PDB file of C-alpha atoms in Angstrom:
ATOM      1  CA  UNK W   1      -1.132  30.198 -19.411  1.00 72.00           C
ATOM      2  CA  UNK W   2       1.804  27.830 -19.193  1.00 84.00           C
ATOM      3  CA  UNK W   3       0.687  24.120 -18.983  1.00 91.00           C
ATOM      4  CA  UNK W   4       2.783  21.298 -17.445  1.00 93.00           C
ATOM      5  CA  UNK W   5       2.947  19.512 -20.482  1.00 94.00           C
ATOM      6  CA  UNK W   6       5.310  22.574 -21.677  1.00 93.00           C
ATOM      7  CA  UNK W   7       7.219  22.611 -19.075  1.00 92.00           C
ATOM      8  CA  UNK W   8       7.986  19.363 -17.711  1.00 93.00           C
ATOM      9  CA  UNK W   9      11.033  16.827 -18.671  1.00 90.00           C
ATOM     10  CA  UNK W  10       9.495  14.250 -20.622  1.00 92.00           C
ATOM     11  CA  UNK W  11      10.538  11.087 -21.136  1.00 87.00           C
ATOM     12  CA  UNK W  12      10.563  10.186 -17.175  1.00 88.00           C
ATOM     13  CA  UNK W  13      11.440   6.584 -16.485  1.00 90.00           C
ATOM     14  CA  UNK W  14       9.935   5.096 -13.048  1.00 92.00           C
ATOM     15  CA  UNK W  15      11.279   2.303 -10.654  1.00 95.00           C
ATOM     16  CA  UNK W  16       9.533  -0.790 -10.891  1.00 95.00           C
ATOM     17  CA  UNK W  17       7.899  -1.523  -7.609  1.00 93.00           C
ATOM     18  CA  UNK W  18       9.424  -5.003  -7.044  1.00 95.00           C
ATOM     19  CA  UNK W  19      13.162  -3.983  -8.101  1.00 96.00           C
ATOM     20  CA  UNK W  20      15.042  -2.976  -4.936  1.00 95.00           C
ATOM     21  CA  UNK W  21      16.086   0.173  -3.585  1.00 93.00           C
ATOM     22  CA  UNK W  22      19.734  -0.274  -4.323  1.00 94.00           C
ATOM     23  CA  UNK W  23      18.568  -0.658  -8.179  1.00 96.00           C
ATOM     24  CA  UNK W  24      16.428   2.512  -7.431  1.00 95.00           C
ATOM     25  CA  UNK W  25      19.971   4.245  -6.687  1.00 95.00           C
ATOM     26  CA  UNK W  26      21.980   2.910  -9.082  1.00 96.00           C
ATOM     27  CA  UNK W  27      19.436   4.264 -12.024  1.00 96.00           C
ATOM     28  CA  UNK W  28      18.662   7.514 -10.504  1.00 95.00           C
ATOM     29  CA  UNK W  29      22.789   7.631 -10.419  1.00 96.00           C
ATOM     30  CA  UNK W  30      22.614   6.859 -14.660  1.00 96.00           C
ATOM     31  CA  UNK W  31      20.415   9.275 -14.901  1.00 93.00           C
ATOM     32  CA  UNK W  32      21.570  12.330 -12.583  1.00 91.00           C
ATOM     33  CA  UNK W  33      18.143  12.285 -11.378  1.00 91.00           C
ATOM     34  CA  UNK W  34      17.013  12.500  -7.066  1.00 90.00           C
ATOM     35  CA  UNK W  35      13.633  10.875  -7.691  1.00 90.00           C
ATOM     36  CA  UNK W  36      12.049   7.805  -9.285  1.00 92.00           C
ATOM     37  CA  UNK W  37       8.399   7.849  -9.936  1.00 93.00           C
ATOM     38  CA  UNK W  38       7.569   4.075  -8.565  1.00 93.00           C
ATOM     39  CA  UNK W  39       5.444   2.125 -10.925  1.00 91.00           C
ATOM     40  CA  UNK W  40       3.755  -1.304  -9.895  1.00 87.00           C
ATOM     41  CA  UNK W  41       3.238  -4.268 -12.879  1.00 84.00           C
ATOM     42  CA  UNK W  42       0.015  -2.500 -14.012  1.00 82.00           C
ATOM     43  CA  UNK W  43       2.135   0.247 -15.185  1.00 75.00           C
ATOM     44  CA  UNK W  44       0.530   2.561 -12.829  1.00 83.00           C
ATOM     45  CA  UNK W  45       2.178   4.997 -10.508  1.00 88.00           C
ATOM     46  CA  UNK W  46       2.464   3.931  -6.787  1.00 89.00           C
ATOM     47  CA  UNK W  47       4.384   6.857  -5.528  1.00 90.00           C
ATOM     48  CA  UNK W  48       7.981   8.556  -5.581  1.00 91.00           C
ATOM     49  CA  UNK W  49      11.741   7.396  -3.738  1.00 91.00           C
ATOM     50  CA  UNK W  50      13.908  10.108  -3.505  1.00 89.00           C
ATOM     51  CA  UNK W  51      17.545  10.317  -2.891  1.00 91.00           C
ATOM     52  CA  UNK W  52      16.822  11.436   0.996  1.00 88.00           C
ATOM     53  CA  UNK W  53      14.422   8.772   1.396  1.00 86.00           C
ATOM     54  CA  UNK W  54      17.287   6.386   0.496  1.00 90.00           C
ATOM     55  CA  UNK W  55      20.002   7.876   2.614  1.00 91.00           C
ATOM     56  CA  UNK W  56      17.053   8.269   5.861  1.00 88.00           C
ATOM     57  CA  UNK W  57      14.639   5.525   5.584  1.00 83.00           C
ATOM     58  CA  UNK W  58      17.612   2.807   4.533  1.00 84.00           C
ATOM     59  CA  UNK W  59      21.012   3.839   5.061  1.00 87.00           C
ATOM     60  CA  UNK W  60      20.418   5.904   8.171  1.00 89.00           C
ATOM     61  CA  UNK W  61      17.602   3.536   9.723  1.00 88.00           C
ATOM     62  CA  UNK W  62      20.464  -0.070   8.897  1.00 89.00           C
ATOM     63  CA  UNK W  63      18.308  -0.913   6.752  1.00 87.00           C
ATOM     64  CA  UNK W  64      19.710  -3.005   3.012  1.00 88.00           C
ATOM     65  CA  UNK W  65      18.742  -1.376  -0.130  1.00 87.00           C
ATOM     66  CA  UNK W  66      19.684  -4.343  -1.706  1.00 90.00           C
ATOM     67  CA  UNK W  67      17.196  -6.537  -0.031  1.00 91.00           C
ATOM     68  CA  UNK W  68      13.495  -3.956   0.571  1.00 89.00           C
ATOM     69  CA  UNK W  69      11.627  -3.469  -2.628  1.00 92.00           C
ATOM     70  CA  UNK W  70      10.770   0.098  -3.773  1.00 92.00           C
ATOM     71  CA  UNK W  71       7.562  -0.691  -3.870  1.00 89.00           C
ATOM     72  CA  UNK W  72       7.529  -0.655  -0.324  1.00 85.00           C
ATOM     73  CA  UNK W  73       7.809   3.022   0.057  1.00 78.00           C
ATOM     74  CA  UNK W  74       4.753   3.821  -1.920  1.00 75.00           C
ATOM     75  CA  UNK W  75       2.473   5.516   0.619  1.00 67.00           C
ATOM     76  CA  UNK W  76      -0.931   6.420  -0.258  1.00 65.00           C
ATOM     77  CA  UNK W  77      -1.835   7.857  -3.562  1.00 75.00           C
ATOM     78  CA  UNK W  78       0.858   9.628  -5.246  1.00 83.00           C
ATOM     79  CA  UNK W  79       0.453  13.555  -5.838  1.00 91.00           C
ATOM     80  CA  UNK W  80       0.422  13.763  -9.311  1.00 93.00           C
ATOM     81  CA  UNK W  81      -0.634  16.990 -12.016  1.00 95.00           C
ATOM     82  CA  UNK W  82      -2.556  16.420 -15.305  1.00 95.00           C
ATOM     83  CA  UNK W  83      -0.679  17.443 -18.441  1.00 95.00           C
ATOM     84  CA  UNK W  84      -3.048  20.063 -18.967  1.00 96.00           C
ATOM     85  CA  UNK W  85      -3.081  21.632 -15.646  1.00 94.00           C
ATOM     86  CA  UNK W  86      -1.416  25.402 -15.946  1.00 89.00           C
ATOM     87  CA  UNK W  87       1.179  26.651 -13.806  1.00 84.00           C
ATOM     88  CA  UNK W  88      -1.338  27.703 -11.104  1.00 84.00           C
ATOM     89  CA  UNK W  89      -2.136  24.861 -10.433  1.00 90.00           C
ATOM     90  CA  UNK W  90       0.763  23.263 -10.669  1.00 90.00           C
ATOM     91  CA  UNK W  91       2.118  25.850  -8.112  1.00 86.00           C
ATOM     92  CA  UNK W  92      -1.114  25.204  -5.940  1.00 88.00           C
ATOM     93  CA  UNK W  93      -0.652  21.356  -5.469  1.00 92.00           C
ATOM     94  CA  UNK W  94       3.320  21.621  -4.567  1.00 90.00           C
ATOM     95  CA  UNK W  95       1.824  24.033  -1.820  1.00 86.00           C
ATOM     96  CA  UNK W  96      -0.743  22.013  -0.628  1.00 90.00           C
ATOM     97  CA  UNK W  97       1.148  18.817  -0.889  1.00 90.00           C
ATOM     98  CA  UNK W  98       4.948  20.372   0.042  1.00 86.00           C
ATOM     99  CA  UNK W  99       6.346  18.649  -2.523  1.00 87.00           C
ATOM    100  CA  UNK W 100       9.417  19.508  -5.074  1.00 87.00           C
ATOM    101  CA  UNK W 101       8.339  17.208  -8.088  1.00 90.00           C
ATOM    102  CA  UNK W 102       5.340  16.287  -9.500  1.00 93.00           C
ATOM    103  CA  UNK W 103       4.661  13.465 -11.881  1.00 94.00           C
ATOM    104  CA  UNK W 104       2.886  14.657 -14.844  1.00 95.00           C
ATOM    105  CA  UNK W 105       0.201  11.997 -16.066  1.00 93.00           C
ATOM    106  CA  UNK W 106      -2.084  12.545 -19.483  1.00 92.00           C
ATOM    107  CA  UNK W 107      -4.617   9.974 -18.763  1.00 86.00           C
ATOM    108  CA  UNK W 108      -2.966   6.955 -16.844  1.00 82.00           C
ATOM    109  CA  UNK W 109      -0.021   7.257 -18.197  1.00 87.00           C
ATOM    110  CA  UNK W 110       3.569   8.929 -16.752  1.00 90.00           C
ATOM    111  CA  UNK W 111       4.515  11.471 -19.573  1.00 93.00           C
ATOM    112  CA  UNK W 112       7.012  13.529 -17.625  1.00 93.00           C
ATOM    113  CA  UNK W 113       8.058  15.377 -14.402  1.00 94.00           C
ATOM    114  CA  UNK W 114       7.687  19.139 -13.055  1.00 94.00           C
ATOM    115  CA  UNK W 115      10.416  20.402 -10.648  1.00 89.00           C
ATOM    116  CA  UNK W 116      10.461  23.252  -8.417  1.00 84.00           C
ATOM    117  CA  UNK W 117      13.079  24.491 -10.518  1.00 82.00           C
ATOM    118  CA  UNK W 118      10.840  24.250 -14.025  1.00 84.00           C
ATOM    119  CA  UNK W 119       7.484  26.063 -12.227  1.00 82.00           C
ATOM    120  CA  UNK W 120      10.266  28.627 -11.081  1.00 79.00           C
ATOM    121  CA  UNK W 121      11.027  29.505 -14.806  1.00 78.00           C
ATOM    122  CA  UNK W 122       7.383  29.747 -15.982  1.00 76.00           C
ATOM    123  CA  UNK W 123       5.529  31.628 -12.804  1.00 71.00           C
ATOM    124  CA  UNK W 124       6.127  35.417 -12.100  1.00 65.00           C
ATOM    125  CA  UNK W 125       8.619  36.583  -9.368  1.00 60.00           C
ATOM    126  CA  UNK W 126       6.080  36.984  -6.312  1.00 55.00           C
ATOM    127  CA  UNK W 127       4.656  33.206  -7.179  1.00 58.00           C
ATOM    128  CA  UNK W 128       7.773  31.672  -7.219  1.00 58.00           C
ATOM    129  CA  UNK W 129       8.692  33.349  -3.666  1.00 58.00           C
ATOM    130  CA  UNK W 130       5.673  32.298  -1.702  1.00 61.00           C
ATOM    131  CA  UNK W 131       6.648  28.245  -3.064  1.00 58.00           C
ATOM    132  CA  UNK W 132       9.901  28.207  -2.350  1.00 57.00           C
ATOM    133  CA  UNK W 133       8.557  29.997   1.391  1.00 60.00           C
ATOM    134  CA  UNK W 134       5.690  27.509   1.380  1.00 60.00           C
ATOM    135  CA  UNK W 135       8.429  24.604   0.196  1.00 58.00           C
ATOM    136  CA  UNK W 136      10.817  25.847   2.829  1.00 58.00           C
ATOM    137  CA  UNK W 137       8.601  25.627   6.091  1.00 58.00           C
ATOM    138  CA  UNK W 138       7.197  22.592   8.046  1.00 52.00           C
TER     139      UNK W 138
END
């Protein structure tokens, strides 16, 4: 079967935690990307900002991107899948965790990201309906 390491983007660059959220925009802007992975000093993940996150929990709220730290928004243990992991369960944890991306880690370290998009592509028809159904609904 499929593993994530296949099928993910490699190469995924992460926010540091202490650089603000307005840096956090401007890079996912360079890149053409709607989520950083946020990594603290350790080099370990902390979580994920995502373009609605910036528009909802800063622009919309009055808040200044220029002035909170991404770090901030880190919230519990990120939801992450092992390079390894096949498309099952790759499909599996976006379920359980309604989430469109998932870091892919091969140890401790980042080595890429899965989209909804990428698990699409590898997973038969029926699979890919019942995520984008299970992505869909609250």
């Amino acid at each position: 079967m499929t593993t994530a390491r296949e099928i993910m983007t490699p190469g995924t660059e992460c926010i540091g935690a202490e650089e603000t959220v307005l840096v956090a925009a401007r890079k996912m802007t360079e890149l053409g990307v709607g989520a950083l992975p946020i990594c603290g000093t350790d080099n370990k993940l902390k979580g994920m900002l995502t373009d609605r996150d910036i528009v909802v929990k800063f622009l919309g709220a009055g808040r200044d991107p220029g002035t909170t730290n991404a770090g901030e928004l880190a919230q519990g243990e990120a939801v992450t899948i092992g390079a390894d992991d096949d498309a099952g369960e790759i499909l599996r944890t976006m379920t359980a965790h309604k989430v469109r991306r998932l870091p892919v880690i091969d140890g401790h370290d980042l080595v890429g990201m899965v989209a909804q998009a990428d698990v699409a592509r590898a997973l038969a028809d029926p699979q890919v309906g019942d995520l984008l159904e299970a992505l869909s609904t609250d």
